[in-house]
XYZ file of C-alpha atoms in Angstrom:
58
model
C 67.641 23.125 21.730
C 64.761 24.955 19.974
C 64.304 27.515 22.734
C 68.169 28.161 22.990
C 67.977 29.183 19.214
C 65.181 31.474 19.962
C 67.020 32.941 22.856
C 70.208 33.488 20.925
C 68.284 35.256 18.231
C 66.636 37.592 20.752
C 69.811 38.159 22.465
C 71.693 39.171 19.256
C 68.658 41.321 18.150
C 68.596 43.271 21.363
C 72.362 43.704 21.515
C 72.171 45.075 18.141
C 69.720 47.749 19.188
C 71.057 48.414 22.732
C 67.980 48.068 24.762
C 68.893 46.194 28.024
C 65.430 46.762 29.676
C 63.189 45.771 26.530
C 65.674 42.785 26.127
C 64.589 41.507 29.667
C 60.885 42.041 28.765
C 61.226 40.341 25.442
C 63.137 37.479 27.104
C 60.230 36.864 29.424
C 57.695 37.076 26.649
C 59.662 34.593 24.432
C 60.059 32.176 27.292
C 56.175 32.381 27.816
C 55.332 32.143 24.189
C 57.802 29.257 23.448
C 56.341 27.110 26.322
C 52.969 27.729 25.011
C 53.891 26.814 21.476
C 55.640 23.567 22.807
C 52.511 22.540 24.931
C 50.122 23.207 21.957
C 52.470 21.251 19.611
C 52.515 18.227 22.031
C 48.773 18.476 22.503
C 48.065 18.487 18.791
C 50.672 15.733 18.050
C 49.170 13.479 20.765
C 45.631 14.166 19.501
C 46.541 13.384 16.005
C 48.263 10.036 16.836
C 45.295 9.216 19.077
C 42.837 9.800 16.204
C 45.003 7.751 13.709
C 45.194 4.875 16.184
C 41.454 5.026 16.712
C 40.889 4.944 13.017
C 43.270 1.834 12.518
C 41.735 -0.029 15.400
C 38.074 0.373 14.427
């Protein structure tokens, strides 16, 4: 859902500027960066919960 919104924004932006080649490049970059962001967010979220649980249990 989140990456869909990003994709739509990029699509509309590049339709506005008429660069089909750079649209393709930006789309690849957006996919890479959004997956990285999601992985990082998941990692930090899990790490944060783990520390909270550790603090509560001790």
